[in-house]
XYZ file of C-alpha atoms in Angstrom:
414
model
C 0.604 21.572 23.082
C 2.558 18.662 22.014
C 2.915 15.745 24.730
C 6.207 15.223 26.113
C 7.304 12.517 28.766
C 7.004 14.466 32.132
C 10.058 12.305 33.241
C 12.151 13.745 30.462
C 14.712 16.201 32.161
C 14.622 18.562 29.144
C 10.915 18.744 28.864
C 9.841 22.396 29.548
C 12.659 23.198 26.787
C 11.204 20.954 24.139
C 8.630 24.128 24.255
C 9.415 26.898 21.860
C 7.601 29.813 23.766
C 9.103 28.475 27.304
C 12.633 28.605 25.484
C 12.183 32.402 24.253
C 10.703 32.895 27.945
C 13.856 31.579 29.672
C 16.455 33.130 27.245
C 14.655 36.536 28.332
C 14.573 35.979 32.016
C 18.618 34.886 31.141
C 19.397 38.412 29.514
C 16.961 40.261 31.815
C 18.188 38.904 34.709
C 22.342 39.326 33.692
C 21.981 42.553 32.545
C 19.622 44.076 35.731
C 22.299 42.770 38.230
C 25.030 44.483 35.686
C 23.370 47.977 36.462
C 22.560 47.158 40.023
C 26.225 46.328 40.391
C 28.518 49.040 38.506
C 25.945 51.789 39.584
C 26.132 50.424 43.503
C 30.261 50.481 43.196
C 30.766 53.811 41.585
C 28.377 54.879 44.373
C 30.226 53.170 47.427
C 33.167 54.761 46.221
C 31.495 58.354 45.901
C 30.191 58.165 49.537
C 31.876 55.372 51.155
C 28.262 54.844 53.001
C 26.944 52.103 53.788
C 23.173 53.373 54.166
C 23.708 55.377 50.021
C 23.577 51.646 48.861
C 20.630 50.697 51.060
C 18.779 53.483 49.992
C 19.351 51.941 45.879
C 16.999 49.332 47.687
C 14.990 51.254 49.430
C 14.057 53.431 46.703
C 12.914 50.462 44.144
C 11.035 48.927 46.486
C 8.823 51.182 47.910
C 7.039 51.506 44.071
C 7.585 47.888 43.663
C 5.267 47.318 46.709
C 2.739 50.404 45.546
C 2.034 49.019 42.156
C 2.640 45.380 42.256
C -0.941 44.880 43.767
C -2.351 46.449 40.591
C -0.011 45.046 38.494
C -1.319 41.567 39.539
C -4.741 42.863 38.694
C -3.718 44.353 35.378
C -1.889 40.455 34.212
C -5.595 38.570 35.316
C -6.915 40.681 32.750
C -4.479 42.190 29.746
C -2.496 40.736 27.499
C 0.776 39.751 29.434
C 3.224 39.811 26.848
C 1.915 43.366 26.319
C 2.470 44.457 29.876
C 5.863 42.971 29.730
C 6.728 45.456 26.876
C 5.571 48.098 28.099
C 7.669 47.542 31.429
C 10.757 46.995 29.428
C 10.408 50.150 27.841
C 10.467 52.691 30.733
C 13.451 50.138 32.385
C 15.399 51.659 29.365
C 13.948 54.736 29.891
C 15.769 54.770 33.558
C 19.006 52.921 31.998
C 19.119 55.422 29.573
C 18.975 58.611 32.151
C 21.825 56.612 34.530
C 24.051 56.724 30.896
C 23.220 60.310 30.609
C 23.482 61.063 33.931
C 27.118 59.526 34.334
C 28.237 61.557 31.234
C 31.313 63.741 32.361
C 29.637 66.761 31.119
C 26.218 66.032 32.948
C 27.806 64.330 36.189
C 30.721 67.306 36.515
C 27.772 69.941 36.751
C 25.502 68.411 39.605
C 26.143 68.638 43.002
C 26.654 65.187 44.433
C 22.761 65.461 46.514
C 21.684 66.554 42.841
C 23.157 62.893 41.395
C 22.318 60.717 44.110
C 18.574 61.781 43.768
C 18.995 61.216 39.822
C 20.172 57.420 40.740
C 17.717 57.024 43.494
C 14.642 58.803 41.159
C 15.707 55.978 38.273
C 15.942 52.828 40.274
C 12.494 54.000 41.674
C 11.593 54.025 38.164
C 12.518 50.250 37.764
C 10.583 49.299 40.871
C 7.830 50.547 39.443
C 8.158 48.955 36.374
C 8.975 45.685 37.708
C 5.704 45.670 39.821
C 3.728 45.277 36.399
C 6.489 43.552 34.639
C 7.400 40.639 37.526
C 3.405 39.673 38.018
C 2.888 39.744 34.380
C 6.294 37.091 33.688
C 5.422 35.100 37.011
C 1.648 34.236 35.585
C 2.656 34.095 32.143
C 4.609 30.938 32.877
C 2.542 27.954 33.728
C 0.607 28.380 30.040
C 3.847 28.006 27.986
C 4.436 24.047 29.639
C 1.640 21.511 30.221
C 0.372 20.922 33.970
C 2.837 18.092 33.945
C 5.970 19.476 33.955
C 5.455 21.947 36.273
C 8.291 21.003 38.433
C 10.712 20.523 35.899
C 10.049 24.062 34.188
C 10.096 25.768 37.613
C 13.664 24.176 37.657
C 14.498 25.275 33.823
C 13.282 29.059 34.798
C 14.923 29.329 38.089
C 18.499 27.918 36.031
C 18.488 30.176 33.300
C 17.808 33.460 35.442
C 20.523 32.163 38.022
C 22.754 31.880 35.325
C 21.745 35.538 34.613
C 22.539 36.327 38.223
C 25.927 34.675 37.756
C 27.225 36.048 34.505
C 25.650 39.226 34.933
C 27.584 40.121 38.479
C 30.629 38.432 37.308
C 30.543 40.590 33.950
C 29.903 43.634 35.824
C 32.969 44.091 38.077
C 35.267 43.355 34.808
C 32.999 45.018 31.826
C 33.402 48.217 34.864
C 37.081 47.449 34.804
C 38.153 47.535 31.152
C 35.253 49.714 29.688
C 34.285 52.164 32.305
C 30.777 52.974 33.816
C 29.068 54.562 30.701
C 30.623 52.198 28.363
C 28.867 49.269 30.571
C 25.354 51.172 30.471
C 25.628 51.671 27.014
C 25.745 47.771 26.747
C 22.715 47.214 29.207
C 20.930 49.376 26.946
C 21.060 46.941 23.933
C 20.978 43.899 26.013
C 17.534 45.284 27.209
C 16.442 45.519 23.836
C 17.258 42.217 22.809
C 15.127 41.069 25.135
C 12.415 43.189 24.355
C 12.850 41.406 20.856
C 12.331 37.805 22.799
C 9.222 38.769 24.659
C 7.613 39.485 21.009
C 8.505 35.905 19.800
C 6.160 34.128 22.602
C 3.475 33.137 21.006
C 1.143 32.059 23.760
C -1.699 34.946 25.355
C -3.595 34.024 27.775
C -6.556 35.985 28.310
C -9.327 35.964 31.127
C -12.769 37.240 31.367
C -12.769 41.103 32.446
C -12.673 40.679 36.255
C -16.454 42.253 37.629
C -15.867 42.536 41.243
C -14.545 46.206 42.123
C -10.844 46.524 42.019
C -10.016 46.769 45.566
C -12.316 43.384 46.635
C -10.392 42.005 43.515
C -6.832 42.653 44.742
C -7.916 41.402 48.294
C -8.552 37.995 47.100
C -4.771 37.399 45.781
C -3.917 38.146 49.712
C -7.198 36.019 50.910
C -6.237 32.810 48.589
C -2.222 33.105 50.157
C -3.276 33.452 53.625
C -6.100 30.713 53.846
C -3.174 28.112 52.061
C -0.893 27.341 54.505
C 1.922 25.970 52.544
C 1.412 29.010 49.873
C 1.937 31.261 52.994
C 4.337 29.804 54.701
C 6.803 29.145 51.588
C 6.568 32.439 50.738
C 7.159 33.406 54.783
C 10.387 31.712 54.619
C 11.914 33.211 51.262
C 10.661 36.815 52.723
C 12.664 36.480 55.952
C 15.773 34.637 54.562
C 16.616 37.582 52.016
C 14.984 40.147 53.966
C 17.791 39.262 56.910
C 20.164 36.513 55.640
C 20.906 38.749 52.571
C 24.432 39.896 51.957
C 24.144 41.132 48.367
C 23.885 44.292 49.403
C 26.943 44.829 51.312
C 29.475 43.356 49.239
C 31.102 46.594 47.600
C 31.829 47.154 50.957
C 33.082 43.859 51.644
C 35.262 43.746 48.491
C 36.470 47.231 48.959
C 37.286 47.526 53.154
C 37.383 44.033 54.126
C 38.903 41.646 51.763
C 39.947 44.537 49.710
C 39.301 42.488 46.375
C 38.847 45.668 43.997
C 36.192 45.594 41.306
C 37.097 41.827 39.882
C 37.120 40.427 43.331
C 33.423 42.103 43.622
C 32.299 40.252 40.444
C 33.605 37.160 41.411
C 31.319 37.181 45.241
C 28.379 38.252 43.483
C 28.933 35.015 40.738
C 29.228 32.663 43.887
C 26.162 32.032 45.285
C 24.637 31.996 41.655
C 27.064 29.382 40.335
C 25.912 27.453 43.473
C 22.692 27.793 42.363
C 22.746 27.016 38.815
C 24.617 24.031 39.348
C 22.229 22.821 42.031
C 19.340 23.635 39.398
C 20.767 21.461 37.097
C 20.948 18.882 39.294
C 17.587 18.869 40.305
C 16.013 18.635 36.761
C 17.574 15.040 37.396
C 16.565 14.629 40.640
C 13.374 17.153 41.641
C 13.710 18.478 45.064
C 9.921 18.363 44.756
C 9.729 14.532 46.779
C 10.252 15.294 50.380
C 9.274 18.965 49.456
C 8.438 20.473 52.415
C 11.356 18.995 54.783
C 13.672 19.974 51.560
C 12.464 23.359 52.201
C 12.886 23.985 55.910
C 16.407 22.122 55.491
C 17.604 24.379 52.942
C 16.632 27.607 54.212
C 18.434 26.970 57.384
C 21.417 26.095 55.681
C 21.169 29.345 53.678
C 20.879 30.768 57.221
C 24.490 28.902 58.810
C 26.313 29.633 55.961
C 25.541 32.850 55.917
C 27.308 33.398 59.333
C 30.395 31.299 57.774
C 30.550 34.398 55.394
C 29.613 37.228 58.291
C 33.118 35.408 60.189
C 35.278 35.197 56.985
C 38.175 36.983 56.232
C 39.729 34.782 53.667
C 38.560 35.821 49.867
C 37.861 31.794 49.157
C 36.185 31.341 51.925
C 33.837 33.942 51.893
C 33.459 32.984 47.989
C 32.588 29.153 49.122
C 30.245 30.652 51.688
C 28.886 32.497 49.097
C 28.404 29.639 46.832
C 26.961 26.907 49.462
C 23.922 29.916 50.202
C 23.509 29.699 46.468
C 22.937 25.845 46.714
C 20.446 25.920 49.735
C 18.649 28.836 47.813
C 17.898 27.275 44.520
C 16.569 24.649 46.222
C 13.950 26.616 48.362
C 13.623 28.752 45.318
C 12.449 25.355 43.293
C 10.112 24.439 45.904
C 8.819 27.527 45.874
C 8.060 27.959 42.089
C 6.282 24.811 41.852
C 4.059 25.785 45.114
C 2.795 28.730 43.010
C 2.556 26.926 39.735
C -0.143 24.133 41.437
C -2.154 25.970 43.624
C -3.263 28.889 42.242
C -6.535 29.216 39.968
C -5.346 29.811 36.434
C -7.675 33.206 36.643
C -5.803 34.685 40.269
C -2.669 34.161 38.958
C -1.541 37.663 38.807
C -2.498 38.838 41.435
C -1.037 35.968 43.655
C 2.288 36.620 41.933
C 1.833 40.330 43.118
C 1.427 38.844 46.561
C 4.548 36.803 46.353
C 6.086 39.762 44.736
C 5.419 41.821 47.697
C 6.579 39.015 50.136
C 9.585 37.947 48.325
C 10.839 40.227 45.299
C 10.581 43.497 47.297
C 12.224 41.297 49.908
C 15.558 41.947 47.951
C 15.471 45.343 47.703
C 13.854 45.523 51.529
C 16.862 43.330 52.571
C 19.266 45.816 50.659
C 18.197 48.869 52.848
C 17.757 46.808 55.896
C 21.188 45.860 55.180
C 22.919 49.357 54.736
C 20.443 50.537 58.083
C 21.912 47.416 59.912
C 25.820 48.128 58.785
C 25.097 51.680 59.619
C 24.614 51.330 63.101
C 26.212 47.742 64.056
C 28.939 47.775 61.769
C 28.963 45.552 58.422
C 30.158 41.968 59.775
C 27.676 42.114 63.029
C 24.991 43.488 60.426
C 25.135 39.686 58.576
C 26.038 37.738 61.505
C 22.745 38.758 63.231
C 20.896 38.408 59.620
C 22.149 34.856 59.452
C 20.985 34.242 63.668
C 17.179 36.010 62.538
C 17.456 33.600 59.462
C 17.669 30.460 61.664
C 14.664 31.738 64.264
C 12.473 32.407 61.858
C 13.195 28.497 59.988
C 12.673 27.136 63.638
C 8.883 28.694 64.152
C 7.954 27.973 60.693
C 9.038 24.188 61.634
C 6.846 24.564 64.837
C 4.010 25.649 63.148
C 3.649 23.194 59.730
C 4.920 20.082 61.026
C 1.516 18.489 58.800
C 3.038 20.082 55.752
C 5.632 17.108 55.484
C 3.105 14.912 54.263
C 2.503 17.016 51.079
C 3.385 15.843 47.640
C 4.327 17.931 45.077
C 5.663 15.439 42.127
């Protein structure tokens, strides 16, 4: 690799392989929140339950946390790049079965238990997937930069898929407008083959020694090397419980539909918010690294995420609950920097894989966890008590992670 000034805020993108990384996390990030969004409205307004869009969680998760273990395993050892393809491949599998399902001649001839297990059967598809594809992307990453720049391309990555996360949400609610639902899964179809296309342009493979230990002594050392390295555990302890309970994503059909009665557009526009917040705040910190101070940085911002989180819960104006929105999207990025560069140092080039499984389990499942937590929570409290006590739980769990790493302020990270 060619040296470049680890000061430079553009560094990671001076790398050609990091760039066609990033512009695929971009797409594949925009255009997964597109389906997650159009396919969650047309099913609040089927139902009108709060649990059928918990169970969209629910049911990618539970394969997500089944196979991501192995999936770890399977990136120490195989050609990521390969894995990553393969993934992509039965995601459009699943997108294209939600486009055929949602046909009028195909959705007019199931009974609505009949479609419901169709959507539930192909996001549990995905899950599965994305527990080979996620481990694969998250330890493919440190060999496309040098050691240097660590911190700035855990900022560059965590940008360009929050700038997925905003334009793909935004897109959603008016591409569901103007076009229509199949019209809008037609379009994640080719977007998911585009980046298919990207993935083959890296040029980078990283490959290990086969692994010789027996698989299941293997897969316990990803959960050995997280839990004997405190700030490894406890970084990942915090992202797990913020999203797990201080997530809102969710519910917000329900709030744009019932509460601030916003329609489809207004729905785009909440789940933008905290992603603008986000991307703007990650562009800001390839200036100014949120690395220095890292671990006070951390607890700060996830308790912010937490109190602004019950700003949103107590909104009822449409800006307000939009600048909530975005101010949870600044604390987050921040964490979410921290984070990145946490796994990026400390992990043994070889256990990288199956670390990212680990973190996987404890913080990407977390979303979908959160999601059905969510719908459980609205269920039986109601929707606004559901996130006001998400945002309380948020706040405990910042205050006895405080308690308990009080020595993990002295650690430097940049």
């Amino acid at each position: 690799m060619k040296a470049v000034a680890s000061n430079d805020p553009y560094a990671a993108l001076r790398y050609s392989d990091f760039r066609f990384f990033v512009s695929n996390s971009f797409l594949f990030s925009a255009t997964i929140r597109i389906q997650e969004v159009i396919v969650g409205y047309e099913l609040y307004k089927t139902t009108h339950d709060p649990l059928a869009l918990g169970l969209i969680g629910l049911a990618e998760a539970i394969p997500f946390i089944i196979t991501s273990l192995f999936g770890g395993y399977v990136a120490d050892q195989k050609n990521k790049i390969t894995i990553m393809h393969v993934s992509l491949v039965v995601i459009l599998l699943g997108s294209g079965i939600l486009y055929t399902a949602f046909q009028p001649g195909v959705y007019n001839r199931l009974a609505e238990w009949q479609h419901l297990a169709v959507i539930y059967a192909v996001f549990g598809l995905i899950g599965f997937a994305k527990g080979f594809y996620s481990p694969a992307a998250s330890s493919l990453k440190p060999f496309l930069v040098p050691r240097t720049i660590y911190h700035n391309s855990s900022t560059w990555s965590s940008s360009f898929s929050q700038a997925g996360a905003i334009i793909g949400p935004a897109a959603a609610g008016f591409l569901y407008a103007y076009l229509g639902l199949t019209n809008t899964l037609l379009i994640v179809i080719v977007i998911f083959l585009i980046c298919w296309v990207l993935l083959g342009m890296i040029k980078t493979r990283p490959e290990f020694p086969k692994i010789v230990t027996p698989i299941m002594e293997s897969l316990k050392e990803g959960f050995k090397f997280v839990f004997k390295t405190r700030i490894v555990l406890y970084a990942m302890t915090l992202d797990l419980f913020s999203v797990l309970f201080g997530g809102v994503i969710a519910l917000l059909p329900i709030f744009a539909e019932d509460i601030l009665k916003v329609g489809p557009e207004g729905l785009g526009l909440l789940r933008a918010a905290p992603s603008i917040g986000s991307m703007l705040t990650m562009f800001a910190m390839a200036y100014f690294p949120p690395t220095h101070n890292a671990w006070r940085n951390m607890l700060v911002a996830v308790a912010g995420f937490g109190v602004f989180t019950l700003v949103f819960a107590a909104s009822t104006s449409f800006m307000l609950s939009c600048a909530a929105l975005f101010v949870t999207g600044v604390f987050d990025s921040v964490s979410v920097i921290i984070r990145q560069t946490i796994l990026q140092i400390y992990p043994p080039d070889e256990m990288r894989g199956r670390v990212a499984a680990v973190n996987g389990i404890f913080v990407s499942s977390s979303n979908e966890l959160g999601a059905f937590e969510s719908g459980v929570m609205a269920k039986a409290f109601g929707t606004v008590p559901s996130v006001m006590m998400g945002g309380v739980l948020t706040l405990v769990v910042v205050t006895w992670v405080y308690l308990r790493s009080k020595d993990l302020f002295s650690v430097k990270l940049s």
